[in-house]
Short mmCIF file of C-alpha atoms and ligand atoms in Angstrom, two decimals:
data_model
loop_
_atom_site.label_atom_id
_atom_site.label_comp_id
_atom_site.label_asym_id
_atom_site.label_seq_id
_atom_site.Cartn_x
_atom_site.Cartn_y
_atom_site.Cartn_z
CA UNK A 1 11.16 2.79 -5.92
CA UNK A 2 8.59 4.40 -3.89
CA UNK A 3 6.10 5.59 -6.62
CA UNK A 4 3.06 7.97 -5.64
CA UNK A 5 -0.69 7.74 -7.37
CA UNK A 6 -3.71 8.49 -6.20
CA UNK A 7 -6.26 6.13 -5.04
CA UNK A 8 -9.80 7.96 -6.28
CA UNK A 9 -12.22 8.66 -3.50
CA UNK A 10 -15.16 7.09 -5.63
CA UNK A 11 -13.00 3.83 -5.47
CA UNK A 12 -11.85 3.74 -2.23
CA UNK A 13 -15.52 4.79 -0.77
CA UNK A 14 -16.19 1.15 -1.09
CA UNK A 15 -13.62 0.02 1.04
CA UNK A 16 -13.77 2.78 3.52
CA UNK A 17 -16.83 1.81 4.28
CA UNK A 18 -15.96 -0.66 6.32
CA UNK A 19 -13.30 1.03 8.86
CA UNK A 20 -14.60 1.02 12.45
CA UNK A 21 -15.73 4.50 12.85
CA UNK A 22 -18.75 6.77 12.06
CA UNK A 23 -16.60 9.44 10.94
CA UNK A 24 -14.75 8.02 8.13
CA UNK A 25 -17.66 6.69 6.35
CA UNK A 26 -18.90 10.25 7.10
CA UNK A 27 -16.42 11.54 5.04
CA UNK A 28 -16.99 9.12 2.58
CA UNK A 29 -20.62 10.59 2.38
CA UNK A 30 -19.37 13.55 2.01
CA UNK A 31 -20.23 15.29 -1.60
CA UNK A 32 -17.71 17.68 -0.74
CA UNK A 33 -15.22 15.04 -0.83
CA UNK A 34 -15.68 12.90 -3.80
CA UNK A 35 -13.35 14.52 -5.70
CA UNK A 36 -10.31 13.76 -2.98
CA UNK A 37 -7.47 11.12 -3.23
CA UNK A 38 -5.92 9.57 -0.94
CA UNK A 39 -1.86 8.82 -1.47
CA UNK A 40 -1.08 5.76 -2.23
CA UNK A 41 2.60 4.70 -2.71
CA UNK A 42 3.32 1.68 -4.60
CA UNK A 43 6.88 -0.26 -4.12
CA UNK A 44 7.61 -3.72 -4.91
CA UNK A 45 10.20 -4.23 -1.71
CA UNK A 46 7.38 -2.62 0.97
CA UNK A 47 4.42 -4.96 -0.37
CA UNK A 48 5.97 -8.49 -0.54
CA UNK A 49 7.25 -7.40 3.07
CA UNK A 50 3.35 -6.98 4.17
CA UNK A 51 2.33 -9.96 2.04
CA UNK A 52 4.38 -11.89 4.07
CA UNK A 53 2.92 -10.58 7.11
CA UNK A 54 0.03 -10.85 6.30
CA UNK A 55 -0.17 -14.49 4.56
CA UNK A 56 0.28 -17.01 7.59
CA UNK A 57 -2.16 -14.90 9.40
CA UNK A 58 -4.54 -14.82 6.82
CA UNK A 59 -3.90 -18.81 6.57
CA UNK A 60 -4.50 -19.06 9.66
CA UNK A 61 -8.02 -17.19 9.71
CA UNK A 62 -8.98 -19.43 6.97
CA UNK A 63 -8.66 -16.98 4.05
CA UNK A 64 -7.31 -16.97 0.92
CA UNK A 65 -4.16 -15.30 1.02
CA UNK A 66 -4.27 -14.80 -3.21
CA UNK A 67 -5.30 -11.48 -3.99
CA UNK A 68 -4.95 -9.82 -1.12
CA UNK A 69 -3.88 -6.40 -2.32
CA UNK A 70 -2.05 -4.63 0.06
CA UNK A 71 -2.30 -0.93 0.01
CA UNK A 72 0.29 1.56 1.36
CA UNK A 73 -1.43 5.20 2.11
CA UNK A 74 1.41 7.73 2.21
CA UNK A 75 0.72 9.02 5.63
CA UNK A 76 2.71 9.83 8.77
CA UNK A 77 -0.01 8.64 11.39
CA UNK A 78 -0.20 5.13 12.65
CA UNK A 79 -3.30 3.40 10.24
CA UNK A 80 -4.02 -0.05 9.09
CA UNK A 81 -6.88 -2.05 8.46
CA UNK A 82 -8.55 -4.41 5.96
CA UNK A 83 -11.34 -4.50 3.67
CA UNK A 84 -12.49 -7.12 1.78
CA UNK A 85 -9.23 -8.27 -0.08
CA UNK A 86 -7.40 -4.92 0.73
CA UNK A 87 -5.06 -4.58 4.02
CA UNK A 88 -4.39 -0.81 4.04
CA UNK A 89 -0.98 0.10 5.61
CA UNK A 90 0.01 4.04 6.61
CA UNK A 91 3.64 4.06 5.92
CA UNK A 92 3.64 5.76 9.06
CA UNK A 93 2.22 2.49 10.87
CA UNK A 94 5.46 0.77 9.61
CA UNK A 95 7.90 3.61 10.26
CA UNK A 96 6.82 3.48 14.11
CA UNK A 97 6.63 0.42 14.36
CA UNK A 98 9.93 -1.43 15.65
CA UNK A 99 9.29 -4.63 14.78
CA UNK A 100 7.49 -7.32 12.13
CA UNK A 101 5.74 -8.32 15.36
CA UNK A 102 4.15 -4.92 16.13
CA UNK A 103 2.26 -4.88 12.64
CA UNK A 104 1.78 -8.49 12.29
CA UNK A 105 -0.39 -8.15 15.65
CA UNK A 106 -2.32 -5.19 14.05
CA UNK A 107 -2.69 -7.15 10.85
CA UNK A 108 -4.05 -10.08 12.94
CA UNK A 109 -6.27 -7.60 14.78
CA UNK A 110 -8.05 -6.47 11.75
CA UNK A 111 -7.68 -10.08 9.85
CA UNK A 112 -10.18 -10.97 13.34
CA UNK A 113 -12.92 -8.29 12.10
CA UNK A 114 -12.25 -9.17 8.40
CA UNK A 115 -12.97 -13.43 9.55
CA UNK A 116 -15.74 -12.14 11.97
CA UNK A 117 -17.62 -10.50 9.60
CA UNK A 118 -17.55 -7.54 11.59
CA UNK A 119 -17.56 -5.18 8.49
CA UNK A 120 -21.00 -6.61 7.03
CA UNK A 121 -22.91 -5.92 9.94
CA UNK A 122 -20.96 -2.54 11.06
CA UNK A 123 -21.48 -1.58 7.81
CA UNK A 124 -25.68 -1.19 9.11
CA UNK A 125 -24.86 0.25 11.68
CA UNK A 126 -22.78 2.69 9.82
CA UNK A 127 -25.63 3.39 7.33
CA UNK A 128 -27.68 4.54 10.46
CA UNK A 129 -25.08 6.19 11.93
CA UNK A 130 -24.48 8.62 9.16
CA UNK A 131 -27.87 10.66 9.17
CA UNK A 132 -27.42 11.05 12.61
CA UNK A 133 -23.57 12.11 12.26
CA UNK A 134 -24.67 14.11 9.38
CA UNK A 135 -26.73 15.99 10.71
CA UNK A 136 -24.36 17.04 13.20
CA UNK A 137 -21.64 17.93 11.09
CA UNK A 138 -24.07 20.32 9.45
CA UNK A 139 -24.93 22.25 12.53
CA UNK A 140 -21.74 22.61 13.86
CA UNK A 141 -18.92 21.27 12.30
CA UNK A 142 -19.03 23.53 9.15
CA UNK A 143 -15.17 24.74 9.18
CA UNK A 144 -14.15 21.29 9.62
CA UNK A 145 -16.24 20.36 6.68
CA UNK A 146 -14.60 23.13 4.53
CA UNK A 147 -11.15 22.02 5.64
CA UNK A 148 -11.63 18.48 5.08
CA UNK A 149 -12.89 19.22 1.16
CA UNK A 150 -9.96 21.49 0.68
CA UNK A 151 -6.78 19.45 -1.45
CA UNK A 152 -4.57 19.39 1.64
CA UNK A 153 -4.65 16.94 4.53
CA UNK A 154 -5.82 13.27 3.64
CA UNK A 155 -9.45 11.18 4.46
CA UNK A 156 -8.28 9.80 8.10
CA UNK A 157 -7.49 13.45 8.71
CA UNK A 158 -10.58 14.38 7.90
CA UNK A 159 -12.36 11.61 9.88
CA UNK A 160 -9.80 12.94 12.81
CA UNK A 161 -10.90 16.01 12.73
CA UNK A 162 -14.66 15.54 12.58
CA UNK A 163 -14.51 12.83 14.90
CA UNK A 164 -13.13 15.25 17.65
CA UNK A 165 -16.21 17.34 16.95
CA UNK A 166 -19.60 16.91 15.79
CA UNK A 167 -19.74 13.25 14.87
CA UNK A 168 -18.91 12.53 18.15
CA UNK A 169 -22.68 11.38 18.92
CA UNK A 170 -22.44 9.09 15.97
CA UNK A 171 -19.39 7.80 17.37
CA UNK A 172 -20.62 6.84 21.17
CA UNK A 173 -23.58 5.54 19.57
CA UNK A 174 -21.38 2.91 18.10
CA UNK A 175 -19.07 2.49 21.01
CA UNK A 176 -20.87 0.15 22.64
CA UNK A 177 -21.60 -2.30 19.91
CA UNK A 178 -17.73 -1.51 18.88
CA UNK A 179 -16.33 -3.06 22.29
CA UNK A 180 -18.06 -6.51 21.79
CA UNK A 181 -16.86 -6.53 18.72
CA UNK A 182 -12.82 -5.56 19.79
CA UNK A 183 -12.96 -8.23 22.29
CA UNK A 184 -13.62 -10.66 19.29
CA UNK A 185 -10.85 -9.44 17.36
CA UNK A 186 -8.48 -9.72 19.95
CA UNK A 187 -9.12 -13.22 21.07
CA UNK A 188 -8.89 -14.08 16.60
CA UNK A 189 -6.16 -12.14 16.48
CA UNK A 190 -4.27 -14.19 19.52
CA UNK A 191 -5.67 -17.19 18.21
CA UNK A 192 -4.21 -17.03 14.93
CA UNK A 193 -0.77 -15.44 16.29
CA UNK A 194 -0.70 -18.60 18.16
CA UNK A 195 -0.97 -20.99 15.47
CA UNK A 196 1.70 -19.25 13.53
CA UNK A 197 4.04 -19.84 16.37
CA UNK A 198 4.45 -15.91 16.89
CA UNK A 199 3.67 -13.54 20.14
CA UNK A 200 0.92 -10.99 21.03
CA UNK A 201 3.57 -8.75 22.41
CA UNK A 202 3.84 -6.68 19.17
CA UNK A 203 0.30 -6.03 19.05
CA UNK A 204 0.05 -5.43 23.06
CA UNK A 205 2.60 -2.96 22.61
CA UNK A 206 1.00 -1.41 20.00
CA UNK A 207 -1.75 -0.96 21.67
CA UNK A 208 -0.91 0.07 25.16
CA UNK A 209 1.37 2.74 23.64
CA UNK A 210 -1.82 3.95 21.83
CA UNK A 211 -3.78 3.75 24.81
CA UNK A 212 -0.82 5.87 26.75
CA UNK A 213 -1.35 8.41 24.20
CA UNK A 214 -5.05 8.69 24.27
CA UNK A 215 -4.84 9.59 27.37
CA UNK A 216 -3.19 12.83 26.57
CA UNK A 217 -4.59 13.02 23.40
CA UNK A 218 -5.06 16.60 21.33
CA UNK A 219 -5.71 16.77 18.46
CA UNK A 220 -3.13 14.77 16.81
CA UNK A 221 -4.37 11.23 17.15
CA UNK A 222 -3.91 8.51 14.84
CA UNK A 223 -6.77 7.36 12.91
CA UNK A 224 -5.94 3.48 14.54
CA UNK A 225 -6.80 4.91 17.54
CA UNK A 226 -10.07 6.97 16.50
CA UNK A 227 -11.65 3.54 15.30
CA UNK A 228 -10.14 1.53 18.29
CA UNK A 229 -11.36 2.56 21.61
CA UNK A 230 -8.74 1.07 24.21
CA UNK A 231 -10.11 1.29 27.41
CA UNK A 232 -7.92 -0.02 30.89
CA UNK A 233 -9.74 -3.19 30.93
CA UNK A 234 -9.36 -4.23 27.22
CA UNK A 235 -5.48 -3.87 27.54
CA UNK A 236 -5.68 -5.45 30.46
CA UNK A 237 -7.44 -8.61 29.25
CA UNK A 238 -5.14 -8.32 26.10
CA UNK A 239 -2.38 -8.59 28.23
CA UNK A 240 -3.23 -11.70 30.70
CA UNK A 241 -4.01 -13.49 26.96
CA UNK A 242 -0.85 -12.58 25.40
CA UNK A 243 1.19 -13.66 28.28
CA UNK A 244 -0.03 -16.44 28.82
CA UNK A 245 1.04 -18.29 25.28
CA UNK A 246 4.23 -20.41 25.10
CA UNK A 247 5.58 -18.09 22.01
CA UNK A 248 4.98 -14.31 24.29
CA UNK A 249 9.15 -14.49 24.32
CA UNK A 250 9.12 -15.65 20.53
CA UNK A 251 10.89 -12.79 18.37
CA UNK A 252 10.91 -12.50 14.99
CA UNK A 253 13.55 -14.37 12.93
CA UNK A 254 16.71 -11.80 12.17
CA UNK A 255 16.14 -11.93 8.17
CA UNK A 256 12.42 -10.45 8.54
CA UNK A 257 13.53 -8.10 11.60
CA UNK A 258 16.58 -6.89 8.63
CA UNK A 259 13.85 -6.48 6.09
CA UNK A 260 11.49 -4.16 8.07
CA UNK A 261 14.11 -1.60 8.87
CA UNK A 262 15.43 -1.72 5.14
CA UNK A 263 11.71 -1.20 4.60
CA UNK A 264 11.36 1.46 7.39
CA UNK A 265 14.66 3.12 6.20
CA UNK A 266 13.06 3.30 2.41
CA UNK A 267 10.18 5.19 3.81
CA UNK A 268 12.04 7.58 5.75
CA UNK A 269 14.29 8.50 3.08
CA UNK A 270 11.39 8.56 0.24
CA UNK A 271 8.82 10.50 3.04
CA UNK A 272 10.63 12.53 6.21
CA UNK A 273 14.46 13.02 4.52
CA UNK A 274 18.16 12.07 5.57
CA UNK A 275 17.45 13.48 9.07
CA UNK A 276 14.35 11.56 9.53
CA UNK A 277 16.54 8.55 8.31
CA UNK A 278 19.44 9.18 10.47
CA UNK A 279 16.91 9.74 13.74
CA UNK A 280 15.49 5.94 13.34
CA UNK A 281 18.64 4.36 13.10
CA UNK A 282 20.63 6.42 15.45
CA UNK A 283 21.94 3.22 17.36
CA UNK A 284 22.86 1.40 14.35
CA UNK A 285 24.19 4.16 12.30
CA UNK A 286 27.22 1.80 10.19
CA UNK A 287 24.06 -1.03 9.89
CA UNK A 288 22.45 -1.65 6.55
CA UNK A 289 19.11 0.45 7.20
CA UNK A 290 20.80 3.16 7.54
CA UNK A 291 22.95 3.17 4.62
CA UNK A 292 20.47 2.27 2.72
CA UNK A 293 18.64 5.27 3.59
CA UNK A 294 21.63 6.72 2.77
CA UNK A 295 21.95 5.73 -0.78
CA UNK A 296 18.41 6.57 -1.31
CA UNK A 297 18.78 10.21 -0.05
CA UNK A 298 21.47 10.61 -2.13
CA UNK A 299 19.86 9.33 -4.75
CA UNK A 300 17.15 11.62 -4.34
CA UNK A 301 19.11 14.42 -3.66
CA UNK A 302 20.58 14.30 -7.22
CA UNK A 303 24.29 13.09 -6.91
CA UNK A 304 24.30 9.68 -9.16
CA UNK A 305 27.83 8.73 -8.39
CA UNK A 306 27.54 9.11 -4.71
CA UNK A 307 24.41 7.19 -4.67
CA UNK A 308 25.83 4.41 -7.19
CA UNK A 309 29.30 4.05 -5.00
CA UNK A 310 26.84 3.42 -2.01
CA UNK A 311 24.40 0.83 -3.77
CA UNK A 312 27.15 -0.89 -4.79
CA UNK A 313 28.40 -1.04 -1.41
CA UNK A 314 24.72 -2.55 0.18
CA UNK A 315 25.32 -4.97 -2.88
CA UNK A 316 28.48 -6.28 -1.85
CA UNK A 317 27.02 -7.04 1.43
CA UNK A 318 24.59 -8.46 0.13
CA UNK A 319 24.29 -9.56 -3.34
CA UNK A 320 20.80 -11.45 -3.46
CA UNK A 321 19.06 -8.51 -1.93
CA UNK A 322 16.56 -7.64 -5.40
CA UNK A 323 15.84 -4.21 -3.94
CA UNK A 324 19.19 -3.15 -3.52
CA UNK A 325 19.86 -4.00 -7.81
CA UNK A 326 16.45 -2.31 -8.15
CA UNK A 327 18.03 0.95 -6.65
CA UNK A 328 20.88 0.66 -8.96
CA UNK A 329 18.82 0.84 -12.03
CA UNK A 330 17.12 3.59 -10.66
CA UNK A 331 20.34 5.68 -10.40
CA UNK A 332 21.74 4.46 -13.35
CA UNK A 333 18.63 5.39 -15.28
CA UNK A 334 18.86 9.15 -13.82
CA UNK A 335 22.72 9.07 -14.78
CA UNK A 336 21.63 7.74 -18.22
CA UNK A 337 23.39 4.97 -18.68
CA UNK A 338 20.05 2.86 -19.87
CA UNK A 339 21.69 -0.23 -20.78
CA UNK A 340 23.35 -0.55 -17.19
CA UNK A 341 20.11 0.33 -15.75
CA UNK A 342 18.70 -2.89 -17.82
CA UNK A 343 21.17 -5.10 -16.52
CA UNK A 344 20.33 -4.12 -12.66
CA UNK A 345 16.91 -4.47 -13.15
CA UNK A 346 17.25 -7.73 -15.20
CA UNK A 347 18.81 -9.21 -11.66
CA UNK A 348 16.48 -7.49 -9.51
CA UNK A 349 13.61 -9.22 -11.41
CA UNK A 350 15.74 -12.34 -11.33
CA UNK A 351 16.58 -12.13 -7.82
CA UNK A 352 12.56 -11.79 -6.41
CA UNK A 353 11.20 -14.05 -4.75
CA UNK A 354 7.36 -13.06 -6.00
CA UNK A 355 7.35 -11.43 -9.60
CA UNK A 356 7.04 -7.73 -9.08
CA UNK A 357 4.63 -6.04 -12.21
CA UNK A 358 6.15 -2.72 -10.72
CA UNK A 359 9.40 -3.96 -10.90
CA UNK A 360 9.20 -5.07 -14.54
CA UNK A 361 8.15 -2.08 -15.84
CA UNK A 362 11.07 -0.55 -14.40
CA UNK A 363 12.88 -3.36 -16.54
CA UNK A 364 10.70 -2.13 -19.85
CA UNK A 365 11.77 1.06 -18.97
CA UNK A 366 15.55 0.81 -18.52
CA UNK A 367 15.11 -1.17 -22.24
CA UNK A 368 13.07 1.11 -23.77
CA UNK A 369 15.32 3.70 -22.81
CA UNK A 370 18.55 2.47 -24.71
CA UNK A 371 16.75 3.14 -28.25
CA UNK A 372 18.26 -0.17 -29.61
CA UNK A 373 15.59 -1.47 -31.14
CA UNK A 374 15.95 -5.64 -30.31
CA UNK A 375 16.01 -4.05 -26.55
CA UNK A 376 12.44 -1.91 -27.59
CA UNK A 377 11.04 -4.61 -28.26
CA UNK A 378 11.82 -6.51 -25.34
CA UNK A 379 10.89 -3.85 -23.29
CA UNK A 380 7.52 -4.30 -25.10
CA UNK A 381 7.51 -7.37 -23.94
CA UNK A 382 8.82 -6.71 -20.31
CA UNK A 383 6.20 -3.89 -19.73
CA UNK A 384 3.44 -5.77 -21.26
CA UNK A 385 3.71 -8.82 -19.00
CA UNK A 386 4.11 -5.96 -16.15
CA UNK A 387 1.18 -4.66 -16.84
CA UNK A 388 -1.07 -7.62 -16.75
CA UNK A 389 0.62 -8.18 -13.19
CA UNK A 390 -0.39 -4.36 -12.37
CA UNK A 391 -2.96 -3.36 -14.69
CA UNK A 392 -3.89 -0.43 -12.98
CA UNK A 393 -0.68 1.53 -13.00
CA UNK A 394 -1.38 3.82 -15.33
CA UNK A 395 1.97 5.08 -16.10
CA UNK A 396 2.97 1.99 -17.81
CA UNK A 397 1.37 2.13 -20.33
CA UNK A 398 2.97 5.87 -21.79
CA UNK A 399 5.94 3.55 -21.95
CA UNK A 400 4.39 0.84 -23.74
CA UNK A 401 2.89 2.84 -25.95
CA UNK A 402 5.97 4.62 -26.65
CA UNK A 403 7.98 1.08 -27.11
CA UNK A 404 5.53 0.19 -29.37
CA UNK A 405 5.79 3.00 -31.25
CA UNK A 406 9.45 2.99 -31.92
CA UNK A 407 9.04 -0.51 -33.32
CA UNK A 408 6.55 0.59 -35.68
CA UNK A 409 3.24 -1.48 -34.36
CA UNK A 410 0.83 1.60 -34.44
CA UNK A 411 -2.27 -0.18 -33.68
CA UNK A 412 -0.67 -2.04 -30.48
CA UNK A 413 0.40 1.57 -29.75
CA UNK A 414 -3.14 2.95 -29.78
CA UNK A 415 -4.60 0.25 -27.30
CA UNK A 416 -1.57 0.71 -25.47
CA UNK A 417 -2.65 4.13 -24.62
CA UNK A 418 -6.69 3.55 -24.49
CA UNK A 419 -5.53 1.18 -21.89
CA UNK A 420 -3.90 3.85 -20.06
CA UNK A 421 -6.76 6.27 -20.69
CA UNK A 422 -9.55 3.11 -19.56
CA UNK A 423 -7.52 2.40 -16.29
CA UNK A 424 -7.41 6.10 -15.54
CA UNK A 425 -11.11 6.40 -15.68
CA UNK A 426 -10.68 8.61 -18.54
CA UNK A 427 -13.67 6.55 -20.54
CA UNK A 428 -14.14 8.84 -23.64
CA UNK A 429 -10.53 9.10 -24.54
CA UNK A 430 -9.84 5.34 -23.93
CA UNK A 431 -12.67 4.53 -26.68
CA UNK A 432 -11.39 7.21 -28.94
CA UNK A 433 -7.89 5.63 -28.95
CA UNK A 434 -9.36 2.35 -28.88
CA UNK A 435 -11.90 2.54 -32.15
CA UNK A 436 -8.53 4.41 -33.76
CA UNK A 437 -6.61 1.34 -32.94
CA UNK A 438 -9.34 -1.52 -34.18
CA UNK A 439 -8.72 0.14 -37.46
CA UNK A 440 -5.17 -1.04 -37.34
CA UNK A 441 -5.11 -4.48 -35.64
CA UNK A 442 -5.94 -7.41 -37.22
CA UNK A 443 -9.75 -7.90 -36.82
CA UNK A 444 -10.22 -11.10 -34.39
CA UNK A 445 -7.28 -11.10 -33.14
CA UNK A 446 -6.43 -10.30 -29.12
CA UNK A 447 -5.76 -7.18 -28.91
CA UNK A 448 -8.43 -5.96 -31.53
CA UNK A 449 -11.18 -8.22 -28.91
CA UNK A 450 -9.65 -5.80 -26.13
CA UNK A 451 -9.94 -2.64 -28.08
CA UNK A 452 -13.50 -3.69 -28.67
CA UNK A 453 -14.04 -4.70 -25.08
CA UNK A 454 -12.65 -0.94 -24.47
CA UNK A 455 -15.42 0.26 -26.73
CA UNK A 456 -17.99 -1.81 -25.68
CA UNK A 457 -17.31 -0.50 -21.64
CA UNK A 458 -20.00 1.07 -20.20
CA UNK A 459 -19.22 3.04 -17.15
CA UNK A 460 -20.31 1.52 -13.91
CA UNK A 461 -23.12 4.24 -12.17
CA UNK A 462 -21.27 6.18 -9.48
CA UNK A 463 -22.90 5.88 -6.13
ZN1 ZN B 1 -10.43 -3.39 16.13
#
């Protein structure tokens, strides 16, 4: 399932921080704007596809491919980049993009600035930046200011729209010190594309197509583009690298091409509709992707048995696809028929390759939803180990706290919600709930150490 929440600004500051351009870490400066979210969609099926992206290329620069989180920002404009341990993907990035290859180049792009340590040192020139750019979006970018801090649009759009005006000083400024620095990344990101045996021609393409539309650029132009200048001669040099390596004709292998479009079909479904669906699959219209989309908009649209006789069809084609038994417990959980639901999701958990925390508490809540009370409290269970995988979806833990409530553990129930309340920033409530709950837990144990530890928290200062 594709699940919506809301990455705080405060939070994501940090990371923002380090994206190429004056502008964005202009709007993270922004006062006006530290109350804004940015979407971000969570769904077990789209991050183990970028994981996988992202890992060889990651081994490949060296890094540590455990705990890279990957973050998918619900937005239609081509974005990605990493900070620190975060790759940030727009779904729109993978909905354009036609192949593994085309975002595998980007992520080995921004992997090059990540190993380069391009962020530490842009991040000065940033910090000087920002008075200057400041300063100009005071004197004459007010309106844009006042529609950026409004609740509609998103921080690239923001950054877009500032960018195209007043911080554009702040911006050449750091042009110059940019293109030494997108030459570097290139050559990584070749480098490491070669040792992983794959092509440049994904990225290349991704890149003269952006170029091709800078050229006639308005106002709509993707954030990638904002923070990467492409000028002739970069794509040129890009090119006469890329072609030159023994893998340029190397495609990517058929299963990974299949799960990108089932991934690309999920987000047009979940994010543009059944047209938007049918439109990027319109020469494969009988494939999987697009009845998958299919099932999904159906789903969505609020007719269980349609969507159920079409799941079941993508099942019978293929039967160890985990997503597709992940759907079905959806459905079935919407057509009420919990203890069905239980059994998909028991098999999509079984069937993952990497254990999903998103997908178990799916599980915990198919279980919890039968009322039987052996399958409460092994929904308990499920959601609990869930949430140690995902400790920061905040949902969860309603559910947990409800499972433990129909089982009759009060004080687990308690922390169950301070937990929800402490990962939701909500600090007051979360001690409240978690000095009620000490009183009911067995002093020493775990879980009354964790309600103290709740207590104890002191807020970090907000910068
Ligand atoms: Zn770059």
């Amino acid at each position: 399932m594709l699940k919506t929440r809301a990455l705080p600004a405060a939070k994501l500051a940090r990371a923002v921080a380090a994206i190429l351009l004056a502008a964005h870490a202009l709007v993270a400066a922004a006062p006006a704007n530290a109350q804004r979210n940015v979407p971000v969609v969570r769904d077990a099926e789209i991050e183990a596809l970028v994981a996988d992206y992202a890992g060889p290329i990651l081994k490949a620069a060296g890094l540590t491919r455990s705990g890279t989180e990957i973050i998918l920002v619900n937005d239609h404009r081509f974005n990605a980049f990493v900070a620190g341990r975060r790759i940030f993907i727009h779904t729109g990035a993978l909905l354009t993009a036609e192949t593994p290859n085309e975002i595998i180049g980007v992520i080995a792009h921004e992997v090059g600035h990540l190993a380069g340590g391009h962020q530490h040192r842009l991040r000065e020139q940033i910090a000087r930046a920002q008075t200057l750019a400041i300063v100009a979006a005071l004197v004459g970018m007010g309106a844009s200011v006042a529609a950026a801090a409004s609740d509609q649009g998103d921080l690239a759009g923001a950054g877009a729209g500032l960018a195209m005006g007043g911080s554009e000083a702040a911006r050449r400024s750091l042009l110059g010190y940019q293109r030494t620095e997108e030459t570097t990344a290139d050559r990584s990101a070749i480098d490491y594309l070669e040792r992983t045996g794959q092509s440049g021609r994904g990225m290349l393409v991704t890149f003269q197509r952006m170029a091709g539309d800078m050229a006639l650029a308005g106002v709509n132009v993707d954030p990638y583009q904002l923070s990467h200048p492409m000028p002739r001669e970069r794509i040129a040099n890009l090119q006469e690298l890329v072609q030159r390596s023994r893998f340029y004709n190397r495609t990517d292998p058929p299963e990974l091409q299949l799960r990108h479009d089932l991934a690309r079909a999920k987000i047009a479904a979940y994010t543009a509709g059944q047209n938007a669906a049918a439109r990027v699959f319109r020469n494969n219209p009988g494939g999987l992707p697009a009845l998958y989309a299919d099932a999904i908009t159906t789903h969505l649209y609020g007719n269980p048995r349609g969507a159920l006789t079409k799941v079941d069809r993508l099942i019978a084609a293929h039967p160890q696809n985990p997503y597709f038994h992940e759907l079905r417990g959806e459905i079935l959980i919407k057509a009420n028929r919990p203890r069905e639901a239980a059994e998909a999701y028991a098999r999509a958990v079984k069937l993952s390759r990497s254990p999903s925390g998103l997908m178990q508490v799916g599980y915990g809540q198919a279980l919890l939803a039968t009322g039987d009370r052996e399958l409460v409290r092994r929904a308990a269970a499920e959601l609990k180990s869930g949430l140690s995988r995902e400790p920061e979806y905040v949902n969860g833990y309603r559910y947990l706290a409800q499972a433990y409530g129909q089982i009759g553990e009060i004080g687990a129930a308690e922390l169950a919600t301070a937990e929800g309340y402490f990962h939701a920033g909500a600090y007051r409530d979360a001690k409240i709930l978690a000095t009620r709950a000490q009183m009911k837990l067995q002093r020493g144990s775990p879980e009354w150490v964790r309600a103290q530890d709740i207590i104890e928290f002191r807020e970090p200062r907000r910068r």
